[in-house]
Coordinates of C-alpha atoms in Angstrom, one line a residue:
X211 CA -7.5 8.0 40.3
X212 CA -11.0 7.1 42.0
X213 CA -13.5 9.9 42.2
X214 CA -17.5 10.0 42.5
X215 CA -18.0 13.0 40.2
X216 CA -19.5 12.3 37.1
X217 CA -18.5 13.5 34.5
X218 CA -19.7 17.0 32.8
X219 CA -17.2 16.8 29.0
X220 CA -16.3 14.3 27.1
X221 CA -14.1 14.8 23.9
X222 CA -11.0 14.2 22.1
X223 CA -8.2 16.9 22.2
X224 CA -6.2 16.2 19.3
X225 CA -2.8 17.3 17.8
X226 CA -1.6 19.8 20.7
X227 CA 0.6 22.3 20.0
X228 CA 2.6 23.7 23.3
X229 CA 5.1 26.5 23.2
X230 CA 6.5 27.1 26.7
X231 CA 7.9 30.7 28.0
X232 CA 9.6 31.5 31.3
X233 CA 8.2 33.8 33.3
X234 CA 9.0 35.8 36.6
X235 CA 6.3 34.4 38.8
X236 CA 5.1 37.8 40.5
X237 CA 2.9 38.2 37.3
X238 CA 1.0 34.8 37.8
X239 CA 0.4 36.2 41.2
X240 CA -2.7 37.7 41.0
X241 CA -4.5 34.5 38.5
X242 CA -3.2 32.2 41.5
X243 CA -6.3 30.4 43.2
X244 CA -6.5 30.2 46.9
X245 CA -5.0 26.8 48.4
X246 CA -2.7 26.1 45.3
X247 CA 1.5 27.4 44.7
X248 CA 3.2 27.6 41.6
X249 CA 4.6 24.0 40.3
X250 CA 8.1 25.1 39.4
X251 CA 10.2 23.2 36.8
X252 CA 13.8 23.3 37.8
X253 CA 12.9 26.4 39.9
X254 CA 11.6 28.1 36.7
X255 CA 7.9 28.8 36.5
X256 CA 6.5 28.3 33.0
X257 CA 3.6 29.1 30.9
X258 CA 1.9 27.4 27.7
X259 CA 0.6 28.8 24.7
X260 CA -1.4 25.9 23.4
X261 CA -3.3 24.9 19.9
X262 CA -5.4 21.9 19.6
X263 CA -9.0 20.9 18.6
X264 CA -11.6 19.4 19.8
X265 CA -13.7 16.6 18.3
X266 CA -17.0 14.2 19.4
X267 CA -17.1 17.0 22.4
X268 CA -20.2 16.0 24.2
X269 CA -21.6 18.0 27.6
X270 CA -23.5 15.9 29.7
X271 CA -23.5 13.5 27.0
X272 CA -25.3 15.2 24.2
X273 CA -23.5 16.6 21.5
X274 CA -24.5 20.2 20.8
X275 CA -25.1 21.2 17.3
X276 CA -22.5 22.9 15.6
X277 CA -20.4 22.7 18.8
X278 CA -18.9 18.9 18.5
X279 CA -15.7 19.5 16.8
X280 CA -13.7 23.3 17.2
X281 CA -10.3 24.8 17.7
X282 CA -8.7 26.4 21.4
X283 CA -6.0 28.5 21.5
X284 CA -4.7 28.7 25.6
X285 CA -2.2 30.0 27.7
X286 CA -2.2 28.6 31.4
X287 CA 0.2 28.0 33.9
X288 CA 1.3 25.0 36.3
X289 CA -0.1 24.6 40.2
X290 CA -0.2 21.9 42.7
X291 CA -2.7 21.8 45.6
X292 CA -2.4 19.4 48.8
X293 CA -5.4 17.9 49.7
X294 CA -4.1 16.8 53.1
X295 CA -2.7 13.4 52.1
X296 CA -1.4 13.7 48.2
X297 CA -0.5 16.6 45.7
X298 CA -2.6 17.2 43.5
X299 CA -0.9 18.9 39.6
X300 CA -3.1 21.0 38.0
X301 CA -3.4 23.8 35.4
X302 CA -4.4 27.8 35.7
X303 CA -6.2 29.0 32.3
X304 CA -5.0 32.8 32.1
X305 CA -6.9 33.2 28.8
X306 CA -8.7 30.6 26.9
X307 CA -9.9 31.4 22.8
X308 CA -12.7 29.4 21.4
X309 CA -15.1 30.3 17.9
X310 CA -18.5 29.3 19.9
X311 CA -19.8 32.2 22.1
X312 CA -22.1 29.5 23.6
X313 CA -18.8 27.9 25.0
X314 CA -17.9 30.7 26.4
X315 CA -21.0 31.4 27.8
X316 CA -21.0 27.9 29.7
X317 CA -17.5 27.4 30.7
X318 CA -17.2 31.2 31.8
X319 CA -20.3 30.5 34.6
X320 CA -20.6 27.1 35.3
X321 CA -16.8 26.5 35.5
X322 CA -15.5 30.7 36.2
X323 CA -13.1 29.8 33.3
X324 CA -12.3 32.9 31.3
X325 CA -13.1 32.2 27.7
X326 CA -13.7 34.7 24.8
X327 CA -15.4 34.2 21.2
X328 CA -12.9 35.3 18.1
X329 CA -12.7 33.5 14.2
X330 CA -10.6 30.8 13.8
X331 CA -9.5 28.0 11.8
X332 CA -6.7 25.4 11.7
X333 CA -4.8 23.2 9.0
X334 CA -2.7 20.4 8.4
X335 CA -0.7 20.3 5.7
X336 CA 2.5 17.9 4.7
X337 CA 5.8 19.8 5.4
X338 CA 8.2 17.7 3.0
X339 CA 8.2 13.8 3.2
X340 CA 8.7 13.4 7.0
X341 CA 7.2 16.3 8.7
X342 CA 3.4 17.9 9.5
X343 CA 2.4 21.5 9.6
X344 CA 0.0 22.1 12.9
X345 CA -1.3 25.2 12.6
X346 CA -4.3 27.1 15.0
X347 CA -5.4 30.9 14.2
X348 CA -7.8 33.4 15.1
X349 CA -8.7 37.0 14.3
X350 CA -8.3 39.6 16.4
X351 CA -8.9 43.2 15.3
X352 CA -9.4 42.3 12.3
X353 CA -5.6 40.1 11.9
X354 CA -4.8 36.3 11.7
X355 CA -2.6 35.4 14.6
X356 CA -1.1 32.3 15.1
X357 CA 0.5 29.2 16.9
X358 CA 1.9 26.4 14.7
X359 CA 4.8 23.7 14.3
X360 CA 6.4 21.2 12.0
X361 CA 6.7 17.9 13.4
X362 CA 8.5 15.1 12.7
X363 CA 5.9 11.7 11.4
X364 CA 7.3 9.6 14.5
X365 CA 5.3 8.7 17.9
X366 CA 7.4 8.3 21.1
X367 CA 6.8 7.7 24.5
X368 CA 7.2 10.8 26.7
X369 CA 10.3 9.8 29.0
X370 CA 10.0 9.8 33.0
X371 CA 11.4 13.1 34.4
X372 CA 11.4 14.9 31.3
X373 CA 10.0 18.0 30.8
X374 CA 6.8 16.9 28.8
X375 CA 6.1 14.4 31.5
X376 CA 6.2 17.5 33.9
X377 CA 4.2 19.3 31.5
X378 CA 1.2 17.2 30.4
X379 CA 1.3 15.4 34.0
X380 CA -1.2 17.7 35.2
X381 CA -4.6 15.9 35.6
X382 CA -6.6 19.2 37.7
X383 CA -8.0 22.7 36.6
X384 CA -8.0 25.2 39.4
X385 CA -9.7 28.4 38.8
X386 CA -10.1 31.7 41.5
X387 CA -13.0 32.6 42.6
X388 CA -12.3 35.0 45.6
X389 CA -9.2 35.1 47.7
X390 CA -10.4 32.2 49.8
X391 CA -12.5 30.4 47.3
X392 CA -11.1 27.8 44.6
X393 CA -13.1 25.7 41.7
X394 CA -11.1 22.3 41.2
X395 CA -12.1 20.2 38.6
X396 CA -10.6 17.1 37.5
X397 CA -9.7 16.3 34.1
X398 CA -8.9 12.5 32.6
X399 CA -6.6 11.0 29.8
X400 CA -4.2 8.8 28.8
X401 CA -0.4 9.4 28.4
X402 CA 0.0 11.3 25.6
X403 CA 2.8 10.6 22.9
X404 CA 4.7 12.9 21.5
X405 CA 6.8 13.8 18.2
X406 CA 10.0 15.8 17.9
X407 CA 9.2 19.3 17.2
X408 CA 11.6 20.9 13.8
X409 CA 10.1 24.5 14.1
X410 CA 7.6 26.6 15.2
X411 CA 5.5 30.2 14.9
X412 CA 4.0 32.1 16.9
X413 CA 2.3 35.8 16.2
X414 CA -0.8 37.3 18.6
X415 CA -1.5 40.8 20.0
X416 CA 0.4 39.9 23.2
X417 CA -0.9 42.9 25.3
X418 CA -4.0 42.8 23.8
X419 CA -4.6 39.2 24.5
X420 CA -3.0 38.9 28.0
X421 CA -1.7 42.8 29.1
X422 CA 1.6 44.3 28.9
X423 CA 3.1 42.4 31.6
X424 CA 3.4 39.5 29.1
X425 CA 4.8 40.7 26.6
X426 CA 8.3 40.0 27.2
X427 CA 8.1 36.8 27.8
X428 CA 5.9 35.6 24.9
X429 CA 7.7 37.8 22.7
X430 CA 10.9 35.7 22.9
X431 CA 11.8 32.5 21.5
X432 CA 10.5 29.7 23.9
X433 CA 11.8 27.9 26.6
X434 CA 10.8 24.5 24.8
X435 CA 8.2 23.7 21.8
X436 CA 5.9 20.2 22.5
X437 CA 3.4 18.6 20.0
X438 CA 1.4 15.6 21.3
X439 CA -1.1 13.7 19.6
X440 CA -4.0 13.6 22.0
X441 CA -7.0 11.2 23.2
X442 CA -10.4 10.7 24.4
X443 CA -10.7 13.1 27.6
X444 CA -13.2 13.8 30.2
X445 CA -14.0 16.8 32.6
X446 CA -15.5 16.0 35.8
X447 CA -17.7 18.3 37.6
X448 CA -16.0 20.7 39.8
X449 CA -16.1 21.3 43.5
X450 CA -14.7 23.9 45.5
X451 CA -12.0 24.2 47.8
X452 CA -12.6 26.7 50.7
X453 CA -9.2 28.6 52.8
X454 CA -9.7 29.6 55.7
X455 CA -9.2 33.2 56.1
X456 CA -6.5 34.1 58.8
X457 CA -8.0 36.3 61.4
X458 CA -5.9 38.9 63.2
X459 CA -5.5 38.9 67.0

């Protein structure tokens, strides 16, 4: 898709982990930015807990010391905006974990993400002669929480109308500003593949990371579990979309 704003990122995002919950769609409610609805799959509205890293992660093309290659731990969910001619698929971030305060400190004002600092680390490790171990944690009052999966060593093309095409076929970040004011950004890759997922873990502070009303629904087993391999990616610099404010009378 043609656009004229330049880019602001450039990275890879590598070896994603995705674990994907149900959710009753009154909680995502109040993080839902003006001009967008929820994109429902099947009529269900889903969030991701995500793992992956970054590498070669450049911001207006320079690469930052000691912030070129780092781990993210997410959880956003799924909205689509109409520009007046197409629908545009794009991604909420509820809560976004990084171990660079200065990331949070740009993403949080230039681009009204919500980012916060904690440790973390990440390994790979060989699970048996046909699987990987992906595996993203950070400390939190003091614990290790976590977001993994074993994977099976075997690339495949994610299918049309499946779930992960639904899932990673959202090229847009929105973000809320006020109740009229949106941030879009736009956000460019190639299709992903993607390996068969054998298991997966997932252990956090739930209310402490998100509030109580999440905690049923990441406390459960998953809707779905998703491990794609990543690419090159850039971030475009955002714009923002304005709503007119019904007036009474």
């Amino acid at each position: 898709m043609a656009t004229s704003k330049s880019r602001f990122l450039t990275a890879q995002w590598k070896n994603l982990v995705m674990l994907n919950y149900e959710v009753d769609p009154e909680i995502l409610k109040p993080y839902l930015p003006a001009a967008t609805e929820i994109d429902l799959w099947q009529g269900k509205a889903l969030v991701s807990m995500v793992g992956f890293v970054f590498k070669e992660t450049r911001v207006l093309g320079i690469k930052w010391p000691f912030h070129v290659n780092f781990e993210e731990v997410n959880l956003r969910f799924y909205v689509r905006h109409f520009d007046g001619k197409e629908w545009k698929r794009g991604a909420v971030f509820i809560s976004e974990i990084v171990p660079k305060s200065m990331i949070v400190l740009i993403a949080n004002n230039l681009y009204k993400e919500h980012y916060r600092a904690l440790p973390m680390r990440h390994s790979i490790t060989k699970a048996g002669p046909n699987h990987t171990q992906f595996l993203y944690e950070w400390k939190l009052k003091g614990k290790w929480n976590k977001i993994g999966a074993t994977v099976r060593n075997s690339l495949a093309q994610i299918e049309a109308g499946s779930q992960e095409e639904f899932i990673f076929d959202h090229y847009w970040g929105y973000n809320r500003l006020t109740d009229y004011k949106t941030m879009q950004y736009q956000v460019e890759h190639i299709a992903w593949q993607i390996a068969e997922v054998k298991d997966f873990v997932f252990e956090a502070d739930i209310e402490e990371l998100y509030g109580k009303q999440f905690v049923p629904y990441l406390s459960v087993k998953p809707f779905s579990a998703f491990w794609a391999n990543g690419s090159d990616i850039a971030v475009r610099i955002a714009d923002k979309l304005l709503l007119d404010p019904i007036l009474p009378g």
